mmCIF file with all atom_site columns, C-alpha atoms in Angstrom:
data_model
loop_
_atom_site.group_PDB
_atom_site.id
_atom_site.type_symbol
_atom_site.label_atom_id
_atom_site.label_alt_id
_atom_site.label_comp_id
_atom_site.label_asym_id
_atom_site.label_entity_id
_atom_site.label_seq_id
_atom_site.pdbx_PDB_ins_code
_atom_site.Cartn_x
_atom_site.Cartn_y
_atom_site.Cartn_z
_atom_site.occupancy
_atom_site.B_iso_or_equiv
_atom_site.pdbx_formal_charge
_atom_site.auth_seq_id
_atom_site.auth_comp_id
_atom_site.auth_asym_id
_atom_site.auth_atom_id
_atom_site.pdbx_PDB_model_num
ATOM 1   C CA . UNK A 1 1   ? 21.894  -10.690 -8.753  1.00 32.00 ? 11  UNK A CA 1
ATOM 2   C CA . UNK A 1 2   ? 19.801  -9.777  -5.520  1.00 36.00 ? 12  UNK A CA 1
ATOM 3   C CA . UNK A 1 3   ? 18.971  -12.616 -3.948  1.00 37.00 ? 13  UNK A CA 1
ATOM 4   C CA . UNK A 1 4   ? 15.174  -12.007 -2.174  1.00 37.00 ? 14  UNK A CA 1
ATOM 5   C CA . UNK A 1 5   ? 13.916  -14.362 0.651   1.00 33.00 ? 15  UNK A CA 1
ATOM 6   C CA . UNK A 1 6   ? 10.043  -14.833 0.772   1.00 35.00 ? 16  UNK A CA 1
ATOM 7   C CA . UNK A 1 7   ? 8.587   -16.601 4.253   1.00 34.00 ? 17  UNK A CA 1
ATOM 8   C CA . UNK A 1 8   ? 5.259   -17.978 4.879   1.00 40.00 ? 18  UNK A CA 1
ATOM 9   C CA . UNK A 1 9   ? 2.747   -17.393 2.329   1.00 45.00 ? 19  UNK A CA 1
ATOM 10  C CA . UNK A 1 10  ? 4.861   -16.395 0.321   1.00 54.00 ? 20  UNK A CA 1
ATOM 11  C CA . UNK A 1 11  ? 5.256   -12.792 2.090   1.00 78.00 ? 21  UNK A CA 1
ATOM 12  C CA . UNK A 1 12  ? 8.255   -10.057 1.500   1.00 87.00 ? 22  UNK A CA 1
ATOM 13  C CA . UNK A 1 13  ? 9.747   -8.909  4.497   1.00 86.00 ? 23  UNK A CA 1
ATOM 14  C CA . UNK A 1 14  ? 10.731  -4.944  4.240   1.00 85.00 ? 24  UNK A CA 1
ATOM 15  C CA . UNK A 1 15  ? 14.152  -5.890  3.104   1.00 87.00 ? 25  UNK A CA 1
ATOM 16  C CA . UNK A 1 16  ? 12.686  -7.949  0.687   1.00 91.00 ? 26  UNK A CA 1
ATOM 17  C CA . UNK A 1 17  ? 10.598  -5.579  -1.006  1.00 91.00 ? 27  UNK A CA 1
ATOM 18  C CA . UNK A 1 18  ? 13.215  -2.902  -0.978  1.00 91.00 ? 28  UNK A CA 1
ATOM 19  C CA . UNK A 1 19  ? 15.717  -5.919  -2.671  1.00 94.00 ? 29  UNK A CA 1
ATOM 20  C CA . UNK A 1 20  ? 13.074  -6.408  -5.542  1.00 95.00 ? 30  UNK A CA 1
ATOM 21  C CA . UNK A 1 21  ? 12.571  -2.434  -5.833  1.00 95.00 ? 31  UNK A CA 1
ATOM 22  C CA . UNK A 1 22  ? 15.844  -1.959  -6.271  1.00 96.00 ? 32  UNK A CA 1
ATOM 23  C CA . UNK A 1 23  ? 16.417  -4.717  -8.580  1.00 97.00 ? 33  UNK A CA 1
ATOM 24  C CA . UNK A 1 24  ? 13.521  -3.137  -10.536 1.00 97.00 ? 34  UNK A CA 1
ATOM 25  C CA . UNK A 1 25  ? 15.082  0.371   -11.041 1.00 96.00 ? 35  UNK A CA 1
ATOM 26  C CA . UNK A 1 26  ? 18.590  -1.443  -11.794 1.00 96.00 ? 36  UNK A CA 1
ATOM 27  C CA . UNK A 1 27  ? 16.724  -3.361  -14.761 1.00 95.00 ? 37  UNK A CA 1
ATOM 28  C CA . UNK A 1 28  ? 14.918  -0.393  -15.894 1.00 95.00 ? 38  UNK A CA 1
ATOM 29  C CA . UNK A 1 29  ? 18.078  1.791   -16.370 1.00 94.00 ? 39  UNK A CA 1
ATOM 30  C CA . UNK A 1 30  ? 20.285  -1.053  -17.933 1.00 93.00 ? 40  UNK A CA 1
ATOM 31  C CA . UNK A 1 31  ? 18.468  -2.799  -19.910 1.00 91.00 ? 41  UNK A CA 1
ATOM 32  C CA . UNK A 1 32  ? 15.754  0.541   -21.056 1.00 87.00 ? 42  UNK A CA 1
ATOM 33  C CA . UNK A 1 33  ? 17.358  3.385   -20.327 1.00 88.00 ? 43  UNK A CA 1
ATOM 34  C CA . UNK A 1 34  ? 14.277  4.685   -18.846 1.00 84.00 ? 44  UNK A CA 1
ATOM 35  C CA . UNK A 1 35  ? 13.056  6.143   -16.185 1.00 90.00 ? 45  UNK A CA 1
ATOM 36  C CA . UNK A 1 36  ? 9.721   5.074   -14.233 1.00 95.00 ? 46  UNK A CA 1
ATOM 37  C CA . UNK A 1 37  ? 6.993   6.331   -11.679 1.00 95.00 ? 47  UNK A CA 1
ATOM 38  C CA . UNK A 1 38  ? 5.479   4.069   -9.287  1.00 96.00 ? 48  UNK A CA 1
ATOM 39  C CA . UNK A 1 39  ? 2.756   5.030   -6.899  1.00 97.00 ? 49  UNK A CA 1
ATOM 40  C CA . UNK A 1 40  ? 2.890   2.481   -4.658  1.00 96.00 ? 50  UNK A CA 1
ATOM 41  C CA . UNK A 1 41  ? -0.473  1.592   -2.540  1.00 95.00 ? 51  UNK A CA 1
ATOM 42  C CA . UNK A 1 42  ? -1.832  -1.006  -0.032  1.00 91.00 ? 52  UNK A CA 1
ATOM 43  C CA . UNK A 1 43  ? 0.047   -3.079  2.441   1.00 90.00 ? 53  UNK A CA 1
ATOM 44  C CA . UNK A 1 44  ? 3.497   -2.723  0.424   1.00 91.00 ? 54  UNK A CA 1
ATOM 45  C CA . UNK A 1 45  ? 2.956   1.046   1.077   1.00 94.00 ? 55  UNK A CA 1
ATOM 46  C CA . UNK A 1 46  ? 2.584   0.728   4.191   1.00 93.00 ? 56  UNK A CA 1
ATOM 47  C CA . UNK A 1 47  ? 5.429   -1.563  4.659   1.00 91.00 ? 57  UNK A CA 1
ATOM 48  C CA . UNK A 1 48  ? 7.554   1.685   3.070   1.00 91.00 ? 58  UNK A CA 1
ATOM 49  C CA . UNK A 1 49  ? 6.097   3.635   5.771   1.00 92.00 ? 59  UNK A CA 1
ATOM 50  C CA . UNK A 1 50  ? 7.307   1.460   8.219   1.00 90.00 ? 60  UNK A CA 1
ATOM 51  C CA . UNK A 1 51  ? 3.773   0.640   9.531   1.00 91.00 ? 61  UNK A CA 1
ATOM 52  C CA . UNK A 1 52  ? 3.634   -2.682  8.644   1.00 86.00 ? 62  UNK A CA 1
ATOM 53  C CA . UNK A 1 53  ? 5.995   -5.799  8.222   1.00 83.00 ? 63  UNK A CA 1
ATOM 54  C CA . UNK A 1 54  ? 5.721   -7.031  5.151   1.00 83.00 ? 64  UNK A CA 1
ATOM 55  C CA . UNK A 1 55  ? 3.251   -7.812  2.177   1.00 89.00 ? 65  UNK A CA 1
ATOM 56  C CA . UNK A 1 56  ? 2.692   -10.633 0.042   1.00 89.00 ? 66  UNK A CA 1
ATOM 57  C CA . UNK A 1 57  ? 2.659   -8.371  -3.454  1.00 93.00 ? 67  UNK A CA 1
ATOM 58  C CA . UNK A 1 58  ? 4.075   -4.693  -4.093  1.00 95.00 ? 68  UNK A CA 1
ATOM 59  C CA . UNK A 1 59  ? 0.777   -3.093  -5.557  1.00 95.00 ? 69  UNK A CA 1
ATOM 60  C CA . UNK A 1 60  ? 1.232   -0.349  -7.653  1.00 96.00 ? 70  UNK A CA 1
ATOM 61  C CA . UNK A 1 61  ? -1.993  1.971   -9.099  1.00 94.00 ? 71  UNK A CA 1
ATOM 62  C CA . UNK A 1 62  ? -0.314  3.774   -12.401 1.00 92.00 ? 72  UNK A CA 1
ATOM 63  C CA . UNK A 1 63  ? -0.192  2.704   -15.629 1.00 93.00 ? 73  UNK A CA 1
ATOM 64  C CA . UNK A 1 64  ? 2.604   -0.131  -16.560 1.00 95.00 ? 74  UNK A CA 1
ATOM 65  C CA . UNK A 1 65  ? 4.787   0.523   -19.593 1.00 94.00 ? 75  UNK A CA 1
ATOM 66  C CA . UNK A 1 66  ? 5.810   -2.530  -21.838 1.00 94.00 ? 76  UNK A CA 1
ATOM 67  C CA . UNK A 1 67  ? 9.188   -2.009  -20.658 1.00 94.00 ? 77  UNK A CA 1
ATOM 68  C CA . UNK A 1 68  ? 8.013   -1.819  -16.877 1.00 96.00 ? 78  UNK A CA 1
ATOM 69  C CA . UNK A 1 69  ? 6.001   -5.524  -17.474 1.00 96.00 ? 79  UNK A CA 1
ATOM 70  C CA . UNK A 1 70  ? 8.942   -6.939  -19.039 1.00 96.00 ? 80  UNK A CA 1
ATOM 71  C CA . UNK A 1 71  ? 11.007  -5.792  -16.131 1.00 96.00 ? 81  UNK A CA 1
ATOM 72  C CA . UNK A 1 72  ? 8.463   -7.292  -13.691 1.00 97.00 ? 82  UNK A CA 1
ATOM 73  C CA . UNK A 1 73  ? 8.291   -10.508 -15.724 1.00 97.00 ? 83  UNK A CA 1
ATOM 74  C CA . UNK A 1 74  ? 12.708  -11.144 -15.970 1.00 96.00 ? 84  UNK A CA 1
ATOM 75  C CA . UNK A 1 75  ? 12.448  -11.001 -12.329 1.00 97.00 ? 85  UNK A CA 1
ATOM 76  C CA . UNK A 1 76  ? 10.490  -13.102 -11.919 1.00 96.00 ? 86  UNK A CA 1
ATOM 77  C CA . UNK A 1 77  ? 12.061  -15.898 -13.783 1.00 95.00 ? 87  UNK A CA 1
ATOM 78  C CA . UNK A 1 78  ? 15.508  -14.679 -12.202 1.00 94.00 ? 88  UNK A CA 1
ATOM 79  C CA . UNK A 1 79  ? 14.078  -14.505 -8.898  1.00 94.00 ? 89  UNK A CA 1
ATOM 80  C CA . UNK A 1 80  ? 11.782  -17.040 -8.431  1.00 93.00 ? 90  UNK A CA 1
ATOM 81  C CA . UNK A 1 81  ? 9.025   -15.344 -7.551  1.00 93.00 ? 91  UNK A CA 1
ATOM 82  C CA . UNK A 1 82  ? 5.861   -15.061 -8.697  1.00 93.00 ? 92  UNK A CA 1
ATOM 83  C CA . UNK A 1 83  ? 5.204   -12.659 -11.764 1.00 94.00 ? 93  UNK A CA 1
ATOM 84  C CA . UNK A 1 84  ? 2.438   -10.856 -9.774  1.00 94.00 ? 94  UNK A CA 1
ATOM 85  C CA . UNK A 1 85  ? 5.535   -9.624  -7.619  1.00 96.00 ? 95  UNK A CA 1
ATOM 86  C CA . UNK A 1 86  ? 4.645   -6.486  -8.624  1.00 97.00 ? 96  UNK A CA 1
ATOM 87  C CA . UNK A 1 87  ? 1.154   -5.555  -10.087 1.00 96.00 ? 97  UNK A CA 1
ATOM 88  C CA . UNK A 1 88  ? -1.648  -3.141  -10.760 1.00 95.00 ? 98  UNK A CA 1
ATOM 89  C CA . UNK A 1 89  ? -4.696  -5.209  -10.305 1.00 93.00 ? 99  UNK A CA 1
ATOM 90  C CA . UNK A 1 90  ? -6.055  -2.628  -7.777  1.00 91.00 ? 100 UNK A CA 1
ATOM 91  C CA . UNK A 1 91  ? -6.471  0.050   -9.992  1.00 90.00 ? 101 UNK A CA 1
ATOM 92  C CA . UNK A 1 92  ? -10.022 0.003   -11.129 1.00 86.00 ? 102 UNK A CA 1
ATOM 93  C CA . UNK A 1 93  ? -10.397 0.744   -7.282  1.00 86.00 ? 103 UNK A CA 1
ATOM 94  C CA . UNK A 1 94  ? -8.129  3.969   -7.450  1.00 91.00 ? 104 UNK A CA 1
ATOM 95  C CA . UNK A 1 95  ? -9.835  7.148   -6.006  1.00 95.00 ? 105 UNK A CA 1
ATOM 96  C CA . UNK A 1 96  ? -11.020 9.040   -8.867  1.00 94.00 ? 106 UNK A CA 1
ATOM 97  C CA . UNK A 1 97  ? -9.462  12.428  -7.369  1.00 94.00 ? 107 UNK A CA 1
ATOM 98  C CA . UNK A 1 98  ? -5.955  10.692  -6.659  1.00 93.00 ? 108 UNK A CA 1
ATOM 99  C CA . UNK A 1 99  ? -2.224  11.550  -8.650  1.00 90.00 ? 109 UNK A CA 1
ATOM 100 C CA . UNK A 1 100 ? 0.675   11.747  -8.637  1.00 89.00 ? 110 UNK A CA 1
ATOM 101 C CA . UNK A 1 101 ? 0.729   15.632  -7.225  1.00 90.00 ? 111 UNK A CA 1
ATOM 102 C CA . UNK A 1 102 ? -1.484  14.636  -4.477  1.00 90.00 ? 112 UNK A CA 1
ATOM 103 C CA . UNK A 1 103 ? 1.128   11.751  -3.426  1.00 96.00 ? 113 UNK A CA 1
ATOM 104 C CA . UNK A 1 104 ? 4.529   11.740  -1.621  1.00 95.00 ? 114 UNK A CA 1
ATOM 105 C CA . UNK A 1 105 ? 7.972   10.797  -3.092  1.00 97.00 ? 115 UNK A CA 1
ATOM 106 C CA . UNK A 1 106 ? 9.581   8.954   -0.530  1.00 95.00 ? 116 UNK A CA 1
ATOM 107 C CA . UNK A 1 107 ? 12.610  6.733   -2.695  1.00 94.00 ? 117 UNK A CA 1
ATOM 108 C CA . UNK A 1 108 ? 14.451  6.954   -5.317  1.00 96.00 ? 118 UNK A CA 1
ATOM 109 C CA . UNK A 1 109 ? 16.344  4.416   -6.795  1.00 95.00 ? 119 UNK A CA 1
ATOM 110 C CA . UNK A 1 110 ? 18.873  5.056   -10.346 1.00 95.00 ? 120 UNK A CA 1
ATOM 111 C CA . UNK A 1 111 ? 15.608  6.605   -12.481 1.00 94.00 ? 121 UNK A CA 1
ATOM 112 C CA . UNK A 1 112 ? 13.056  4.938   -10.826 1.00 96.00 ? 122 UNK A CA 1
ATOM 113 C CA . UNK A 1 113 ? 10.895  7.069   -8.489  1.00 96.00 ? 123 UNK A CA 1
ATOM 114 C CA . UNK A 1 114 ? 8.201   5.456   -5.820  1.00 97.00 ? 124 UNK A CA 1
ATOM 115 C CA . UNK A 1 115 ? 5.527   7.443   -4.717  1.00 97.00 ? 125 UNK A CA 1
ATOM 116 C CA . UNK A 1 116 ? 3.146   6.804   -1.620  1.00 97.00 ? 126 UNK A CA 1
ATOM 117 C CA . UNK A 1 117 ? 0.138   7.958   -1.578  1.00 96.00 ? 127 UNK A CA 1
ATOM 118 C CA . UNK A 1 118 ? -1.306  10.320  1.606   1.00 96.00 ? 128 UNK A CA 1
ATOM 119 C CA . UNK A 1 119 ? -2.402  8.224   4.823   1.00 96.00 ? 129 UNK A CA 1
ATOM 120 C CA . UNK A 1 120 ? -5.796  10.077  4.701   1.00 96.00 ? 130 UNK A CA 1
ATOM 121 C CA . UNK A 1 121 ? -5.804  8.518   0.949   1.00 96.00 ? 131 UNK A CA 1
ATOM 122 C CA . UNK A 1 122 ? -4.398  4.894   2.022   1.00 96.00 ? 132 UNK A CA 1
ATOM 123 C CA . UNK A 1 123 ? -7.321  4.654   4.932   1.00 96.00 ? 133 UNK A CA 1
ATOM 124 C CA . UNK A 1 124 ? -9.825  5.513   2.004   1.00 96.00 ? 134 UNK A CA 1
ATOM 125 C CA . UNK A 1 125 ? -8.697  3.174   0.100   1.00 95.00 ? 135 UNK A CA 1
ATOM 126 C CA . UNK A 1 126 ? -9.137  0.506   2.507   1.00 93.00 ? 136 UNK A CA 1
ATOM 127 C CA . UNK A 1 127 ? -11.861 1.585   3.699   1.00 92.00 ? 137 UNK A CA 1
ATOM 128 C CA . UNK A 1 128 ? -13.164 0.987   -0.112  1.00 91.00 ? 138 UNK A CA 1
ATOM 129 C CA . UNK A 1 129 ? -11.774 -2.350  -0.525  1.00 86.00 ? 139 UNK A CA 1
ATOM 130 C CA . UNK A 1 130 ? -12.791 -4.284  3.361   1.00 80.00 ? 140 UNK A CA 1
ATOM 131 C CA . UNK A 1 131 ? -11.597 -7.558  2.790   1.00 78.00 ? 141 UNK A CA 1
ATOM 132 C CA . UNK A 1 132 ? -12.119 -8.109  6.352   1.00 70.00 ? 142 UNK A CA 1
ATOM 133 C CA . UNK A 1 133 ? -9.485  -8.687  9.404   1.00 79.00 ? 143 UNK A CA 1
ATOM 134 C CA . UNK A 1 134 ? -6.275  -7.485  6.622   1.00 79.00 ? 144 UNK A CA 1
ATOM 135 C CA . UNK A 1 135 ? -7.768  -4.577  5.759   1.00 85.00 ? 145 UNK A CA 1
ATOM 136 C CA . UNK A 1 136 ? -9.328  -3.853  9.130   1.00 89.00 ? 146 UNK A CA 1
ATOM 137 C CA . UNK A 1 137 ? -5.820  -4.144  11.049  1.00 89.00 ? 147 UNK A CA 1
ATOM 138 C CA . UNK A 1 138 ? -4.400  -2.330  8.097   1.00 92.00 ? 148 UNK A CA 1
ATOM 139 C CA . UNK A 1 139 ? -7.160  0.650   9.198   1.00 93.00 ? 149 UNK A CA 1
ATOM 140 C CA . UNK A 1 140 ? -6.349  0.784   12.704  1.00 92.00 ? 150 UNK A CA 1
ATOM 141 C CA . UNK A 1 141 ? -2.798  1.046   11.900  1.00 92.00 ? 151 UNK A CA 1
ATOM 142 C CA . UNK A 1 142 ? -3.204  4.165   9.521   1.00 94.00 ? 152 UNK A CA 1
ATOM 143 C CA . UNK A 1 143 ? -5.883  5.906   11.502  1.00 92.00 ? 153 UNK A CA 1
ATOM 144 C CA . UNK A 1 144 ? -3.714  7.456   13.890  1.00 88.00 ? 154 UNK A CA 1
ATOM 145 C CA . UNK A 1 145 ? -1.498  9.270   11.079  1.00 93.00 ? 155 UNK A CA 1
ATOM 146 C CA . UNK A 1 146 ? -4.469  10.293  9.612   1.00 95.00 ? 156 UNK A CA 1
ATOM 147 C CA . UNK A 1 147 ? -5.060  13.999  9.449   1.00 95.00 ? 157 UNK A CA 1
ATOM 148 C CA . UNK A 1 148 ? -8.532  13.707  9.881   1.00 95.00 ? 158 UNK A CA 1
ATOM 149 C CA . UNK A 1 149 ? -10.699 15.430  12.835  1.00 93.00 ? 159 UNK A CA 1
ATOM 150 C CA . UNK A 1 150 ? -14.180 14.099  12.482  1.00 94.00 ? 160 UNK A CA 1
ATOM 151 C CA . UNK A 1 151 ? -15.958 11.036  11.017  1.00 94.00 ? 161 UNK A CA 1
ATOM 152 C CA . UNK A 1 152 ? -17.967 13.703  8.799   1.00 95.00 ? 162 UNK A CA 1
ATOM 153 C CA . UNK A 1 153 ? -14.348 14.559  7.147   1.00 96.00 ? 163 UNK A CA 1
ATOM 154 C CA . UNK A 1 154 ? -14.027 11.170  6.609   1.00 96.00 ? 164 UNK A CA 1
ATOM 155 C CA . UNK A 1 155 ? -17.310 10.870  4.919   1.00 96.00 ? 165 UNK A CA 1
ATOM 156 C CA . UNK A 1 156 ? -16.346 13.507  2.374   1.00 96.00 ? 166 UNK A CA 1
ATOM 157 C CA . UNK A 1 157 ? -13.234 12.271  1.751   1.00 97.00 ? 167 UNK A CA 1
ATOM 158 C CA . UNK A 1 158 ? -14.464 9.064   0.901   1.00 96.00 ? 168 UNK A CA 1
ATOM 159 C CA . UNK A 1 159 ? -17.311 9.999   -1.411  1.00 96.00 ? 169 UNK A CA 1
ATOM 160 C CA . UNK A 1 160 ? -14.876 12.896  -2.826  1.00 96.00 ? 170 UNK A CA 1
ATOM 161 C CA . UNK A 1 161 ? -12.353 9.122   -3.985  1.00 97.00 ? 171 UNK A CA 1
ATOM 162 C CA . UNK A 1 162 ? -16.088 7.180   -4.884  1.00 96.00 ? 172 UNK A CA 1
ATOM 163 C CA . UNK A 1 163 ? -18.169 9.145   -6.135  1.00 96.00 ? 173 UNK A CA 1
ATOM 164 C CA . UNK A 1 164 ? -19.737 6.081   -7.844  1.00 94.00 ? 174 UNK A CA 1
ATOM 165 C CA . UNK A 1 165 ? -19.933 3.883   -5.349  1.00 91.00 ? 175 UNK A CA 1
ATOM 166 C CA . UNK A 1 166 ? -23.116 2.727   -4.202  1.00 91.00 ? 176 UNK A CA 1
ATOM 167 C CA . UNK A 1 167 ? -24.670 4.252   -1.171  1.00 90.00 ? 177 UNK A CA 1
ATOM 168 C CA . UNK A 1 168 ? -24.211 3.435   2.219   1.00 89.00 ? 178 UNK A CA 1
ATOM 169 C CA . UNK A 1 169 ? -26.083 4.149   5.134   1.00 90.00 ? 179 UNK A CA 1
ATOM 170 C CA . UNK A 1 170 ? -24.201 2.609   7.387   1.00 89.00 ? 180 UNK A CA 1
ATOM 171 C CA . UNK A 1 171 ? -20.640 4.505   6.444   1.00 91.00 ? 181 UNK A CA 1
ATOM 172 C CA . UNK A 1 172 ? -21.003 6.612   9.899   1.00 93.00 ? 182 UNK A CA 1
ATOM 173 C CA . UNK A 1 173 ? -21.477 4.185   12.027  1.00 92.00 ? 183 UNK A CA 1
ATOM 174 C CA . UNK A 1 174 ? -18.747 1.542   10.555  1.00 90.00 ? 184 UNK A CA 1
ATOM 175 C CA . UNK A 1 175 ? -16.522 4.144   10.571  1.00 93.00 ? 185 UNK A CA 1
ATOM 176 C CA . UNK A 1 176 ? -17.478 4.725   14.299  1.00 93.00 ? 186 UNK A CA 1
ATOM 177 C CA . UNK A 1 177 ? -16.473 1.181   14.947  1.00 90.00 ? 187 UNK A CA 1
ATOM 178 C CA . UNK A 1 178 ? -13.089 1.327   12.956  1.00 90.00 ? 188 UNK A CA 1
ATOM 179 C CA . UNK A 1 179 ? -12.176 4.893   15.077  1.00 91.00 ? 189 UNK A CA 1
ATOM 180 C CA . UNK A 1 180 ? -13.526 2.883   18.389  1.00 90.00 ? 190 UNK A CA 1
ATOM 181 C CA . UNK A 1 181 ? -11.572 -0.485  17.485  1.00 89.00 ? 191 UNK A CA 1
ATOM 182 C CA . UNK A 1 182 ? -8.302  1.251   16.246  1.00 89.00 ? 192 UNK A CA 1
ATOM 183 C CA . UNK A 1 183 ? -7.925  2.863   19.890  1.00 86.00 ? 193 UNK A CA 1
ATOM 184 C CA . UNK A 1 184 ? -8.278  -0.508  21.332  1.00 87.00 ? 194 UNK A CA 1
ATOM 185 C CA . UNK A 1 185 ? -5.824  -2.263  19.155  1.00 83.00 ? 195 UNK A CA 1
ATOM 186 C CA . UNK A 1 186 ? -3.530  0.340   19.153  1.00 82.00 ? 196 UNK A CA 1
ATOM 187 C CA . UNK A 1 187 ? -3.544  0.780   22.960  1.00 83.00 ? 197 UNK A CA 1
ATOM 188 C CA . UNK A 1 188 ? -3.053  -3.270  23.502  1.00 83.00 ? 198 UNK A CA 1
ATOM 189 C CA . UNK A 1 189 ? -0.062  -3.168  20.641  1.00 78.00 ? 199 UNK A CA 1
ATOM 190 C CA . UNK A 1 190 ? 1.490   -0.576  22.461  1.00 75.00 ? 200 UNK A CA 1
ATOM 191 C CA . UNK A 1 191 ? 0.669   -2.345  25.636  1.00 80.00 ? 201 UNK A CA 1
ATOM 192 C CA . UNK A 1 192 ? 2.752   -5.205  24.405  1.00 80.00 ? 202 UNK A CA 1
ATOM 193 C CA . UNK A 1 193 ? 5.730   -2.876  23.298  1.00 76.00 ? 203 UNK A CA 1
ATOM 194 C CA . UNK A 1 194 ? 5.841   -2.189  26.623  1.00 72.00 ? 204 UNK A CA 1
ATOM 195 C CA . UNK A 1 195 ? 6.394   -5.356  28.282  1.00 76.00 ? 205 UNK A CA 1
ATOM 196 C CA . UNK A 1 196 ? 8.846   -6.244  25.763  1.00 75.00 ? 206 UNK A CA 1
ATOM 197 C CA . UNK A 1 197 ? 11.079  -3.714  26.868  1.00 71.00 ? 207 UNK A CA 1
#
């Protein structure tokens, strides 16, 4: 059994969430035979990406199978851990134009395979969702991977994901202040790299 060690609030470390991933595809194969496909969003993506160091849930925006929530729930119980571990709450707030083509197959583990989603797709989403500070650090963190040249492409990319969504006229300037703030906080992390070293 894989033993998984959660810290403060109840957060995964990147070791942890690659313990319970693992543990995931091992169940899925034994105990199903299946396979599964995971497109894996938010701060657990980004922990995959190594842009972040940890998460307090692995969000996933597909579909879960029977066999997939049954998985997630033996965990669990075997592991201790909550049985939101691994979820798809977020996906009534999944781009309308995003799949599994569009997204980036970065592990795979027995049958199991984990997708990531682009970063111009993972700033949208958070853009989307701004539950404040986590989301906004999350932002400046993914803006610099981003492939995006201008905060008009960043406009069309978000209303190309929402369509729906109400409108905003402030979406140019906030995202103004996220492109402004992101250089600032990613100037004084890298500041403190330094003079680490």
């Amino acid at each position: 059994m894989v033993g998984v060690i959660e810290v403060e609030r109840n957060q995964f470390l990147e070791s942890d969430i690659q313990k319970l991933l693992h543990l995931f595809a091992e169940k899925i194969q034994n105990d199903f035979g299946g396979a599964s496909k995971l497109i894996v969003i938010g701060g657990s993506a980004m922990s995959l990406l190594n842009l972040r160091h940890g998460t307090h849930d692995i969000d996933v925006i597909n579909e879960l199978s029977v066999f997939e929530l049954q998985t997630i729930e033996k965990i669990s119980q075997s592991e201790g851990v909550s049985i939101e571990w691994m979820n798809n709450r977020s996906r009534p707030f999944c781009p309308q134009n995003l799949n599994q083509q569009g997204c980036r197959l970065i592990m795979k583990i027995y049958n199991t395979e984990l997708y990531v989603p682009s970063f111009d797709s993972l700033l949208v989403m958070k853009m989307h969702a701004s539950r404040g500070e986590r989301d906004l650090v999350d932002m400046y963190l993914l803006w610099g991977q981003c492939s995006f040249t201008s905060i008009k492409e960043i406009e069309d990319a978000y209303w190309a994901a929402y369509p729906d969504a109400p409108a905003d006229p402030y979406l140019s300037s906030h995202i103004e202040k996220i492109e402004f703030q992101s250089c600032e906080y990613l100037t004084r992390k890298r500041t403190r790299e330094l003079s680490k070293r």
